Amino acid sequence: MAGSLIDRAHAGIRALHPYQPGKPIEELQRELGLDSIIKLASNENPLGAGAKAREAAAAALADIERYPDGSGYRLKAALAAETNWSAEGITLGNGSNEILELATRVFLQPGRNAVFSEYCFAVYPLVTQAVGAQGRVVPALTDGDMPMGHDLAAMAEAVDENTSVVFIANPNNPTGTWVEAEALTAMLNAIPENVLVILDEAYREYMDEDLCPDYLALLNRFPNLLVTRTFSKVHGLAALRVGYGLSAPNIADLLNRARQPFNNNAAALAAAEAALGDRAHVEASIEMNRSGMQQLKDGLSEFGFACLPSQANFLTFDLGRESQPVFDALLREGVILRPMASYAMPDWLRITIASEADNQRCLEALARVTQVT
Ligand SMILES: *Cc1c(COP(=O)(O)O)cnc(C)c1O
């Protein structure tokens, strides 16, 4: 057999660049020894998890010698009640990231392709490449009221006979941009039913209600639609890794075959179920985001930095010059933002909307390091 062990590894994996997460607080602590650090880099909930979810997770630790419920029966039942979608059409994932990965493992293979937008969530190209399929990147919108947003009409046109998956993030990360409900319906109409369309709604709860797509109407009308959601953002459970997909039962059945038997741990299942019952925490999180968004928008525009339109829990803004030195200077101030060079946006930074005090600290640090005031 020719070739070394490493050379014979899966070509898609060998060519992968691993996902670059936001810089962890502990890592910066180790590097610079600062005692006060704020991380506004991974779109985590500044209120944290709700008390009900925390208590449920802690209670679940009493039984850690037992395997968790591999069917996720209770969480699925709670999600079915929450979403009005039947439990047979719900797939649980270790984060919604796992649902994205399962979908590509089920529907993609070498010779097939996935369509996604320029400036889309970094995971889409990664999971596509990992299974040896091709990514077809569609140029983002350049002007109009949604700069750098998805061009749904162009994405539908990019679908060819080898396309098996189309990814849409609404709102998109890292841009915060969103799609119009009408354009989404038109796109779904234009795409053949033998192509899986993934609508990633990781930030749905933060959207203005009148901008949220009618997911039930869409799911009922388009049997090739998979809607993904997460407990990592508005529910504040990022560390526990829980996400889910809503789809026709035959798609859920395939995703379920591909997953690990116990892909959600017991603490995560319990916490997610409790989080669904904590409407007050969700409302408080949305409210904090609404006021913090205004605070940061005002501050950034005062400094002359243009923000992309956002319906999410972050703002992405243009420094008008290379952002890496500003990112580094902010680290020395104990403020972690997200540099955007890996998204081919080297002049941009992304900031997660946080508490009023942390937003203020971030704005003051930014003013110092960019010398705008
Ligand atoms: C954060 C995020 C997710 C969710 O990630 P989890 O794996 O559920 O933590 C999915 N899609 C987008 C666009 C995101 O920004």
mmCIF file of C-alpha atoms and ligand atoms in Angstrom:
data_model
loop_
_atom_site.group_PDB
_atom_site.id
_atom_site.type_symbol
_atom_site.label_atom_id
_atom_site.label_comp_id
_atom_site.label_asym_id
_atom_site.label_seq_id
_atom_site.Cartn_x
_atom_site.Cartn_y
_atom_site.Cartn_z
ATOM 1 C CA MET A 1 0.000 0.000 0.000
ATOM 2 C CA ALA A 2 1.473 3.331 -1.054
ATOM 3 C CA GLY A 3 1.506 6.528 0.975
ATOM 4 C CA SER A 4 2.023 7.194 4.677
ATOM 5 C CA LEU A 5 -0.740 6.834 7.212
ATOM 6 C CA ILE A 6 -1.172 10.624 7.269
ATOM 7 C CA ASP A 7 -1.171 10.863 3.461
ATOM 8 C CA ARG A 8 -3.906 8.262 3.290
ATOM 9 C CA ALA A 9 -6.211 10.205 5.614
ATOM 10 C CA HIS A 10 -9.472 11.527 4.176
ATOM 11 C CA ALA A 11 -8.539 14.267 1.684
ATOM 12 C CA GLY A 12 -11.396 16.522 2.843
ATOM 13 C CA ILE A 13 -10.167 16.394 6.427
ATOM 14 C CA ARG A 14 -6.522 16.910 5.495
ATOM 15 C CA ALA A 15 -7.463 20.135 3.704
ATOM 16 C CA LEU A 16 -9.607 21.427 6.610
ATOM 17 C CA HIS A 17 -8.688 24.428 8.715
ATOM 18 C CA PRO A 18 -10.210 23.890 12.162
ATOM 19 C CA TYR A 19 -12.930 26.255 13.390
ATOM 20 C CA GLN A 20 -11.458 29.245 15.248
ATOM 21 C CA PRO A 21 -13.522 29.903 18.356
ATOM 22 C CA GLY A 22 -13.602 33.178 20.281
ATOM 23 C CA LYS A 23 -10.585 33.563 22.549
ATOM 24 C CA PRO A 24 -11.348 31.965 25.946
ATOM 25 C CA ILE A 25 -11.096 34.195 29.043
ATOM 26 C CA GLU A 26 -8.766 31.709 30.780
ATOM 27 C CA GLU A 27 -6.357 31.745 27.857
ATOM 28 C CA LEU A 28 -6.046 35.540 27.956
ATOM 29 C CA GLN A 29 -5.639 35.336 31.726
ATOM 30 C CA ARG A 30 -2.743 32.918 31.277
ATOM 31 C CA GLU A 31 -1.142 35.102 28.612
ATOM 32 C CA LEU A 32 -1.477 38.555 30.157
ATOM 33 C CA GLY A 33 -2.302 37.884 33.813
ATOM 34 C CA LEU A 34 -5.136 40.419 33.850
ATOM 35 C CA ASP A 35 -7.661 40.088 36.678
ATOM 36 C CA SER A 36 -10.657 41.560 34.899
ATOM 37 C CA ILE A 37 -11.522 40.301 31.456
ATOM 38 C CA ILE A 38 -14.764 40.542 29.501
ATOM 39 C CA LYS A 39 -15.468 38.303 26.542
ATOM 40 C CA LEU A 40 -17.848 39.669 23.939
ATOM 41 C CA ALA A 41 -16.689 37.244 21.299
ATOM 42 C CA SER A 42 -18.908 34.162 21.089
ATOM 43 C CA ASN A 43 -22.474 35.487 21.212
ATOM 44 C CA GLU A 44 -23.011 34.024 24.666
ATOM 45 C CA ASN A 45 -25.883 35.225 26.834
ATOM 46 C CA PRO A 46 -24.712 38.005 29.196
ATOM 47 C CA LEU A 47 -27.362 36.907 31.714
ATOM 48 C CA GLY A 48 -26.026 33.374 31.636
ATOM 49 C CA ALA A 49 -28.355 30.428 32.057
ATOM 50 C CA GLY A 50 -31.591 30.858 33.957
ATOM 51 C CA ALA A 51 -31.870 29.590 37.534
ATOM 52 C CA LYS A 52 -34.308 26.837 36.515
ATOM 53 C CA ALA A 53 -31.907 25.434 33.934
ATOM 54 C CA ARG A 54 -28.986 25.580 36.368
ATOM 55 C CA GLU A 55 -30.951 23.723 39.029
ATOM 56 C CA ALA A 56 -32.092 21.067 36.578
ATOM 57 C CA ALA A 57 -28.527 20.513 35.356
ATOM 58 C CA ALA A 58 -27.243 20.224 38.917
ATOM 59 C CA ALA A 59 -30.006 17.790 39.868
ATOM 60 C CA ALA A 60 -29.150 15.611 36.857
ATOM 61 C CA LEU A 61 -25.632 15.130 38.243
ATOM 62 C CA ALA A 62 -27.094 12.907 40.984
ATOM 63 C CA ASP A 63 -27.483 10.088 38.426
ATOM 64 C CA ILE A 64 -24.323 10.349 36.340
ATOM 65 C CA GLU A 65 -23.589 6.638 36.557
ATOM 66 C CA ARG A 66 -26.558 5.999 34.255
ATOM 67 C CA TYR A 67 -26.667 6.568 30.517
ATOM 68 C CA PRO A 68 -28.894 9.472 29.539
ATOM 69 C CA ASP A 69 -32.184 8.936 27.715
ATOM 70 C CA GLY A 70 -30.860 8.359 24.209
ATOM 71 C CA SER A 71 -34.259 9.154 22.699
ATOM 72 C CA GLY A 72 -34.492 12.518 24.483
ATOM 73 C CA TYR A 73 -38.150 11.737 25.086
ATOM 74 C CA ARG A 74 -38.896 14.472 27.614
ATOM 75 C CA LEU A 75 -37.042 17.255 25.843
ATOM 76 C CA LYS A 76 -38.609 16.321 22.529
ATOM 77 C CA ALA A 77 -42.070 16.364 24.101
ATOM 78 C CA ALA A 78 -41.371 19.807 25.571
ATOM 79 C CA LEU A 79 -40.076 21.020 22.199
ATOM 80 C CA ALA A 80 -43.105 19.605 20.416
ATOM 81 C CA ALA A 81 -45.329 21.626 22.762
ATOM 82 C CA GLU A 82 -43.175 24.728 22.339
ATOM 83 C CA THR A 83 -42.960 24.577 18.537
ATOM 84 C CA ASN A 84 -46.268 22.898 17.635
ATOM 85 C CA TRP A 85 -44.244 20.460 15.523
ATOM 86 C CA SER A 86 -44.577 16.735 16.149
ATOM 87 C CA ALA A 87 -41.869 14.935 18.116
ATOM 88 C CA GLU A 88 -41.264 12.527 15.170
ATOM 89 C CA GLY A 89 -40.004 15.533 13.210
ATOM 90 C CA ILE A 90 -37.584 16.664 15.923
ATOM 91 C CA THR A 91 -33.901 15.694 16.029
ATOM 92 C CA LEU A 92 -31.752 16.522 19.044
ATOM 93 C CA GLY A 93 -28.111 17.413 18.571
ATOM 94 C CA ASN A 94 -25.001 18.059 20.631
ATOM 95 C CA GLY A 95 -25.404 21.725 19.789
ATOM 96 C CA SER A 96 -27.152 22.644 16.566
ATOM 97 C CA ASN A 97 -23.672 22.257 15.124
ATOM 98 C CA GLU A 98 -24.205 18.508 15.321
ATOM 99 C CA ILE A 99 -27.469 18.764 13.389
ATOM 100 C CA LEU A 100 -25.606 20.608 10.625
ATOM 101 C CA GLU A 101 -22.965 17.906 10.632
ATOM 102 C CA LEU A 102 -25.478 15.060 10.629
ATOM 103 C CA ALA A 103 -27.275 16.641 7.692
ATOM 104 C CA THR A 104 -24.096 16.779 5.642
ATOM 105 C CA ARG A 105 -23.141 13.223 6.566
ATOM 106 C CA VAL A 106 -26.569 12.004 5.533
ATOM 107 C CA PHE A 107 -27.054 14.008 2.345
ATOM 108 C CA LEU A 108 -23.606 14.927 1.011
ATOM 109 C CA GLN A 109 -20.743 12.857 -0.399
ATOM 110 C CA PRO A 110 -17.915 13.328 -2.894
ATOM 111 C CA GLY A 111 -19.357 14.484 -6.207
ATOM 112 C CA ARG A 112 -22.196 16.376 -4.536
ATOM 113 C CA ASN A 113 -22.181 20.012 -3.459
ATOM 114 C CA ALA A 114 -23.630 22.354 -0.882
ATOM 115 C CA VAL A 115 -24.624 25.943 -1.655
ATOM 116 C CA PHE A 116 -23.959 28.692 0.868
ATOM 117 C CA SER A 117 -23.326 32.419 0.889
ATOM 118 C CA GLU A 118 -20.137 34.397 1.069
ATOM 119 C CA TYR A 119 -19.727 35.583 4.716
ATOM 120 C CA CYS A 120 -21.849 32.681 5.981
ATOM 121 C CA PHE A 121 -21.350 30.833 9.270
ATOM 122 C CA ALA A 122 -17.910 29.151 9.189
ATOM 123 C CA VAL A 123 -19.327 25.747 10.073
ATOM 124 C CA TYR A 124 -21.116 25.312 6.705
ATOM 125 C CA PRO A 125 -17.955 25.058 4.586
ATOM 126 C CA LEU A 126 -16.291 22.960 7.307
ATOM 127 C CA VAL A 127 -18.949 20.267 7.530
ATOM 128 C CA THR A 128 -19.256 20.210 3.739
ATOM 129 C CA GLN A 129 -15.543 19.700 3.219
ATOM 130 C CA ALA A 130 -15.329 17.126 6.006
ATOM 131 C CA VAL A 131 -17.454 14.697 3.992
ATOM 132 C CA GLY A 132 -15.557 15.335 0.768
ATOM 133 C CA ALA A 133 -18.295 17.362 -0.907
ATOM 134 C CA GLN A 134 -17.848 20.651 -2.740
ATOM 135 C CA GLY A 135 -18.918 24.048 -1.412
ATOM 136 C CA ARG A 136 -20.499 26.451 -3.890
ATOM 137 C CA VAL A 137 -20.039 29.934 -2.482
ATOM 138 C CA VAL A 138 -22.537 32.508 -3.739
ATOM 139 C CA PRO A 139 -21.439 36.168 -3.657
ATOM 140 C CA ALA A 140 -23.240 38.124 -0.934
ATOM 141 C CA LEU A 141 -25.331 41.209 -1.588
ATOM 142 C CA THR A 142 -23.163 44.286 -1.955
ATOM 143 C CA ASP A 143 -25.540 47.224 -1.801
ATOM 144 C CA GLY A 144 -29.121 47.965 -0.831
ATOM 145 C CA ASP A 145 -30.322 47.697 2.758
ATOM 146 C CA MET A 146 -28.711 44.291 3.498
ATOM 147 C CA PRO A 147 -25.025 44.648 2.587
ATOM 148 C CA MET A 148 -23.098 41.352 2.918
ATOM 149 C CA GLY A 149 -26.380 39.485 3.414
ATOM 150 C CA HIS A 150 -27.469 36.330 1.599
ATOM 151 C CA ASP A 151 -28.575 36.754 -2.034
ATOM 152 C CA LEU A 152 -31.302 34.111 -1.961
ATOM 153 C CA ALA A 153 -32.199 34.417 -5.651
ATOM 154 C CA ALA A 154 -28.568 33.875 -6.655
ATOM 155 C CA MET A 155 -28.293 30.987 -4.208
ATOM 156 C CA ALA A 156 -31.314 29.278 -5.771
ATOM 157 C CA GLU A 157 -29.733 29.768 -9.187
ATOM 158 C CA ALA A 158 -26.480 28.220 -7.986
ATOM 159 C CA VAL A 159 -28.270 24.928 -7.278
ATOM 160 C CA ASP A 160 -27.325 22.381 -9.933
ATOM 161 C CA GLU A 161 -27.968 18.662 -10.464
ATOM 162 C CA ASN A 162 -25.214 17.776 -7.977
ATOM 163 C CA THR A 163 -26.477 20.036 -5.178
ATOM 164 C CA SER A 164 -27.843 18.157 -2.177
ATOM 165 C CA VAL A 165 -27.813 20.832 0.544
ATOM 166 C CA VAL A 166 -28.402 24.590 0.743
ATOM 167 C CA PHE A 167 -27.507 26.487 3.931
ATOM 168 C CA ILE A 168 -29.289 29.682 4.980
ATOM 169 C CA ALA A 169 -28.585 31.405 8.296
ATOM 170 C CA ASN A 170 -31.338 33.747 9.409
ATOM 171 C CA PRO A 171 -30.055 35.932 10.952
ATOM 172 C CA ASN A 172 -26.607 35.125 9.651
ATOM 173 C CA ASN A 173 -23.487 34.959 11.777
ATOM 174 C CA PRO A 174 -21.071 36.811 11.481
ATOM 175 C CA THR A 175 -23.038 39.527 9.672
ATOM 176 C CA GLY A 176 -26.294 39.710 11.656
ATOM 177 C CA THR A 177 -28.162 40.195 8.376
ATOM 178 C CA TRP A 178 -31.511 38.520 7.749
ATOM 179 C CA VAL A 179 -33.719 37.466 4.851
ATOM 180 C CA GLU A 180 -37.211 38.597 3.891
ATOM 181 C CA ALA A 181 -39.944 36.008 4.393
ATOM 182 C CA GLU A 182 -41.167 36.476 0.814
ATOM 183 C CA ALA A 183 -37.706 35.982 -0.664
ATOM 184 C CA LEU A 184 -37.294 32.847 1.435
ATOM 185 C CA THR A 185 -40.566 31.378 0.185
ATOM 186 C CA ALA A 186 -39.659 32.248 -3.400
ATOM 187 C CA MET A 187 -36.302 30.561 -2.949
ATOM 188 C CA LEU A 188 -37.829 27.400 -1.508
ATOM 189 C CA ASN A 189 -40.229 27.323 -4.434
ATOM 190 C CA ALA A 190 -37.351 27.602 -6.872
ATOM 191 C CA ILE A 191 -35.275 24.784 -5.340
ATOM 192 C CA PRO A 192 -36.077 21.175 -6.330
ATOM 193 C CA GLU A 193 -37.599 19.026 -3.590
ATOM 194 C CA ASN A 194 -34.699 16.601 -3.742
ATOM 195 C CA VAL A 195 -32.372 19.236 -2.298
ATOM 196 C CA LEU A 196 -32.271 19.684 1.483
ATOM 197 C CA VAL A 197 -32.631 23.347 2.515
ATOM 198 C CA ILE A 198 -31.298 24.088 5.999
ATOM 199 C CA LEU A 199 -32.674 27.197 7.671
ATOM 200 C CA ASP A 200 -30.385 27.918 10.626
ATOM 201 C CA GLU A 201 -32.332 29.899 13.223
ATOM 202 C CA ALA A 202 -29.712 30.054 15.999
ATOM 203 C CA TYR A 203 -30.698 33.664 16.719
ATOM 204 C CA ARG A 204 -34.412 33.503 15.940
ATOM 205 C CA GLU A 205 -35.523 34.592 19.413
ATOM 206 C CA TYR A 206 -33.713 37.918 19.031
ATOM 207 C CA MET A 207 -35.499 38.853 15.803
ATOM 208 C CA ASP A 208 -38.368 41.297 15.633
ATOM 209 C CA GLU A 209 -41.417 39.077 15.623
ATOM 210 C CA ASP A 210 -42.749 40.425 12.334
ATOM 211 C CA LEU A 211 -39.470 39.470 10.626
ATOM 212 C CA CYS A 212 -39.507 35.820 11.805
ATOM 213 C CA PRO A 213 -40.410 33.383 9.030
ATOM 214 C CA ASP A 214 -43.570 31.347 9.639
ATOM 215 C CA TYR A 215 -41.614 28.126 10.156
ATOM 216 C CA LEU A 216 -44.712 25.942 10.571
ATOM 217 C CA ALA A 217 -46.183 27.106 7.274
ATOM 218 C CA LEU A 218 -42.823 26.542 5.588
ATOM 219 C CA LEU A 219 -42.289 23.099 7.135
ATOM 220 C CA ASN A 220 -45.773 22.042 6.138
ATOM 221 C CA ARG A 221 -45.294 23.267 2.590
ATOM 222 C CA PHE A 222 -41.697 22.183 1.925
ATOM 223 C CA PRO A 223 -40.873 18.561 2.831
ATOM 224 C CA ASN A 224 -37.188 19.256 2.048
ATOM 225 C CA LEU A 225 -36.794 21.920 4.772
ATOM 226 C CA LEU A 226 -34.743 21.437 7.954
ATOM 227 C CA VAL A 227 -34.973 24.241 10.536
ATOM 228 C CA THR A 228 -32.185 24.234 13.150
ATOM 229 C CA ARG A 229 -32.216 25.971 16.537
ATOM 230 C CA THR A 230 -30.029 26.057 19.628
ATOM 231 C CA PHE A 231 -30.025 26.402 23.405
ATOM 232 C CA SER A 232 -26.592 28.049 23.228
ATOM 233 C CA LYS A 233 -27.696 31.606 22.591
ATOM 234 C CA VAL A 234 -30.853 33.053 24.134
ATOM 235 C CA HIS A 235 -31.125 30.183 26.647
ATOM 236 C CA GLY A 236 -27.516 30.637 27.773
ATOM 237 C CA LEU A 237 -26.563 26.936 27.715
ATOM 238 C CA ALA A 238 -23.613 27.052 25.296
ATOM 239 C CA ALA A 239 -21.386 24.841 27.452
ATOM 240 C CA LEU A 240 -23.942 22.018 27.657
ATOM 241 C CA ARG A 241 -24.299 21.648 23.842
ATOM 242 C CA VAL A 242 -27.945 21.234 22.939
ATOM 243 C CA GLY A 243 -29.585 22.073 19.638
ATOM 244 C CA TYR A 244 -32.404 20.624 17.574
ATOM 245 C CA GLY A 245 -33.776 20.270 14.097
ATOM 246 C CA LEU A 246 -37.377 20.492 12.889
ATOM 247 C CA SER A 247 -38.181 18.655 9.681
ATOM 248 C CA ALA A 248 -40.414 16.107 8.032
ATOM 249 C CA PRO A 249 -40.261 12.824 10.026
ATOM 250 C CA ASN A 250 -38.482 10.973 7.208
ATOM 251 C CA ILE A 251 -35.591 13.432 7.343
ATOM 252 C CA ALA A 252 -35.482 13.242 11.157
ATOM 253 C CA ASP A 253 -35.390 9.452 10.863
ATOM 254 C CA LEU A 254 -32.262 9.588 8.687
ATOM 255 C CA LEU A 255 -30.535 12.117 10.953
ATOM 256 C CA ASN A 256 -31.329 9.916 13.944
ATOM 257 C CA ARG A 257 -29.715 6.893 12.324
ATOM 258 C CA ALA A 258 -26.479 8.819 11.791
ATOM 259 C CA ARG A 259 -26.137 10.224 15.306
ATOM 260 C CA GLN A 260 -24.429 8.657 18.297
ATOM 261 C CA PRO A 261 -26.818 6.706 20.549
ATOM 262 C CA PHE A 262 -26.324 9.137 23.485
ATOM 263 C CA ASN A 263 -25.429 12.389 21.769
ATOM 264 C CA ASN A 264 -26.988 14.620 24.466
ATOM 265 C CA ASN A 265 -25.805 14.214 28.041
ATOM 266 C CA ALA A 266 -28.237 14.031 30.945
ATOM 267 C CA ALA A 267 -27.447 17.470 32.390
ATOM 268 C CA ALA A 268 -27.954 19.040 28.980
ATOM 269 C CA LEU A 269 -31.290 17.300 28.392
ATOM 270 C CA ALA A 270 -32.595 18.349 31.804
ATOM 271 C CA ALA A 271 -31.347 21.927 31.557
ATOM 272 C CA ALA A 272 -32.785 22.434 28.083
ATOM 273 C CA GLU A 273 -36.177 21.142 29.163
ATOM 274 C CA ALA A 274 -36.170 23.482 32.168
ATOM 275 C CA ALA A 275 -35.028 26.401 30.003
ATOM 276 C CA LEU A 276 -38.089 25.995 27.791
ATOM 277 C CA GLY A 277 -40.236 26.475 30.876
ATOM 278 C CA ASP A 278 -38.437 29.674 31.877
ATOM 279 C CA ARG A 279 -40.109 32.240 29.657
ATOM 280 C CA ALA A 280 -39.130 35.059 32.022
ATOM 281 C CA HIS A 281 -35.431 34.379 31.474
ATOM 282 C CA VAL A 282 -35.864 34.394 27.710
ATOM 283 C CA GLU A 283 -37.789 37.670 27.864
ATOM 284 C CA ALA A 284 -35.172 39.282 30.107
ATOM 285 C CA SER A 285 -32.422 38.141 27.732
ATOM 286 C CA ILE A 286 -34.223 39.592 24.728
ATOM 287 C CA GLU A 287 -34.831 42.858 26.567
ATOM 288 C CA MET A 288 -31.182 43.182 27.605
ATOM 289 C CA ASN A 289 -30.199 42.575 24.001
ATOM 290 C CA ARG A 290 -32.583 45.214 22.704
ATOM 291 C CA SER A 291 -31.269 47.978 24.957
ATOM 292 C CA GLY A 292 -27.632 46.872 24.609
ATOM 293 C CA MET A 293 -27.937 46.854 20.814
ATOM 294 C CA GLN A 294 -29.026 50.503 20.922
ATOM 295 C CA GLN A 295 -26.258 51.438 23.350
ATOM 296 C CA LEU A 296 -23.566 49.851 21.178
ATOM 297 C CA LYS A 297 -24.993 51.148 17.902
ATOM 298 C CA ASP A 298 -25.044 54.672 19.295
ATOM 299 C CA GLY A 299 -21.509 54.369 20.647
ATOM 300 C CA LEU A 300 -20.058 52.869 17.484
ATOM 301 C CA SER A 301 -21.725 55.415 15.239
ATOM 302 C CA GLU A 302 -20.421 58.214 17.460
ATOM 303 C CA PHE A 303 -16.941 56.844 16.748
ATOM 304 C CA GLY A 304 -17.744 56.769 13.038
ATOM 305 C CA PHE A 305 -17.756 52.967 12.675
ATOM 306 C CA ALA A 306 -20.437 51.592 10.359
ATOM 307 C CA CYS A 307 -22.370 48.551 11.633
ATOM 308 C CA LEU A 308 -24.059 45.955 9.466
ATOM 309 C CA PRO A 309 -27.819 45.692 10.058
ATOM 310 C CA SER A 310 -28.335 43.055 12.775
ATOM 311 C CA GLN A 311 -31.287 41.081 14.119
ATOM 312 C CA ALA A 312 -29.039 38.953 16.312
ATOM 313 C CA ASN A 313 -27.194 39.391 19.631
ATOM 314 C CA PHE A 314 -24.074 40.893 18.068
ATOM 315 C CA LEU A 315 -22.979 43.781 15.896
ATOM 316 C CA THR A 316 -20.330 43.599 13.197
ATOM 317 C CA PHE A 317 -18.629 46.877 12.426
ATOM 318 C CA ASP A 318 -16.120 48.293 9.981
ATOM 319 C CA LEU A 319 -12.998 49.861 11.464
ATOM 320 C CA GLY A 320 -11.964 51.204 8.083
ATOM 321 C CA ARG A 321 -8.519 49.682 8.590
ATOM 322 C CA GLU A 322 -7.021 46.348 9.503
ATOM 323 C CA SER A 323 -8.787 45.218 12.674
ATOM 324 C CA GLN A 324 -6.210 42.746 14.041
ATOM 325 C CA PRO A 325 -4.058 45.445 15.766
ATOM 326 C CA VAL A 326 -7.206 46.908 17.363
ATOM 327 C CA PHE A 327 -8.283 43.427 18.467
ATOM 328 C CA ASP A 328 -4.817 42.893 20.025
ATOM 329 C CA ALA A 329 -4.877 46.275 21.760
ATOM 330 C CA LEU A 330 -8.332 45.488 23.163
ATOM 331 C CA LEU A 331 -6.977 42.224 24.586
ATOM 332 C CA ARG A 332 -4.460 44.242 26.606
ATOM 333 C CA GLU A 333 -7.462 46.218 27.937
ATOM 334 C CA GLY A 334 -9.048 42.930 28.988
ATOM 335 C CA VAL A 335 -11.705 43.078 26.264
ATOM 336 C CA ILE A 336 -12.095 40.114 23.913
ATOM 337 C CA LEU A 337 -13.935 40.770 20.639
ATOM 338 C CA ARG A 338 -13.972 38.600 17.524
ATOM 339 C CA PRO A 339 -11.643 39.417 14.647
ATOM 340 C CA MET A 340 -13.158 38.786 11.238
ATOM 341 C CA ALA A 341 -10.108 38.070 9.076
ATOM 342 C CA SER A 342 -10.984 34.370 8.866
ATOM 343 C CA TYR A 343 -14.280 35.451 7.270
ATOM 344 C CA ALA A 344 -12.411 37.493 4.631
ATOM 345 C CA MET A 345 -13.475 40.651 6.476
ATOM 346 C CA PRO A 346 -10.058 41.854 7.723
ATOM 347 C CA ASP A 347 -11.251 45.396 8.547
ATOM 348 C CA TRP A 348 -14.189 44.230 10.684
ATOM 349 C CA LEU A 349 -14.775 43.239 14.284
ATOM 350 C CA ARG A 350 -17.781 41.476 15.782
ATOM 351 C CA ILE A 351 -19.017 42.355 19.235
ATOM 352 C CA THR A 352 -21.507 40.343 21.263
ATOM 353 C CA ILE A 353 -24.121 42.540 22.901
ATOM 354 C CA ALA A 354 -23.569 42.294 26.645
ATOM 355 C CA SER A 355 -24.690 43.989 29.869
ATOM 356 C CA GLU A 356 -24.837 47.785 29.978
ATOM 357 C CA ALA A 357 -21.663 47.935 32.079
ATOM 358 C CA ASP A 358 -19.682 45.581 29.817
ATOM 359 C CA ASN A 359 -20.896 47.360 26.671
ATOM 360 C CA GLN A 360 -19.756 50.633 28.194
ATOM 361 C CA ARG A 361 -16.370 49.199 29.161
ATOM 362 C CA CYS A 362 -15.929 47.868 25.650
ATOM 363 C CA LEU A 363 -16.817 51.207 24.056
ATOM 364 C CA GLU A 364 -14.403 53.072 26.334
ATOM 365 C CA ALA A 365 -11.608 50.625 25.583
ATOM 366 C CA LEU A 366 -12.319 50.884 21.879
ATOM 367 C CA ALA A 367 -12.202 54.676 22.084
ATOM 368 C CA ARG A 368 -8.823 54.496 23.824
ATOM 369 C CA VAL A 369 -7.230 52.041 21.454
ATOM 370 C CA THR A 370 -8.503 53.693 18.301
ATOM 371 C CA GLN A 371 -7.971 57.208 19.673
ATOM 372 C CA VAL A 372 -11.283 58.471 18.434
ATOM 373 C CA THR A 373 -12.049 60.535 21.504
HETATM 374 C C1 LIG B 1 -23.970 29.860 17.455
HETATM 375 C C2 LIG B 1 -24.487 29.367 16.143
HETATM 376 C C3 LIG B 1 -25.005 28.091 16.016
HETATM 377 C C4 LIG B 1 -25.219 27.211 17.196
HETATM 378 O O1 LIG B 1 -24.181 26.586 17.679
HETATM 379 P P1 LIG B 1 -24.409 25.416 18.753
HETATM 380 O O2 LIG B 1 -23.696 24.285 18.165
HETATM 381 O O3 LIG B 1 -25.882 25.149 18.859
HETATM 382 O O4 LIG B 1 -23.830 25.953 19.995
HETATM 383 C C5 LIG B 1 -25.528 27.692 14.804
HETATM 384 N N1 LIG B 1 -25.542 28.518 13.761
HETATM 385 C C6 LIG B 1 -25.064 29.759 13.842
HETATM 386 C C7 LIG B 1 -25.184 30.645 12.670
HETATM 387 C C8 LIG B 1 -24.502 30.221 15.032
HETATM 388 O O5 LIG B 1 -24.000 31.445 15.098
#
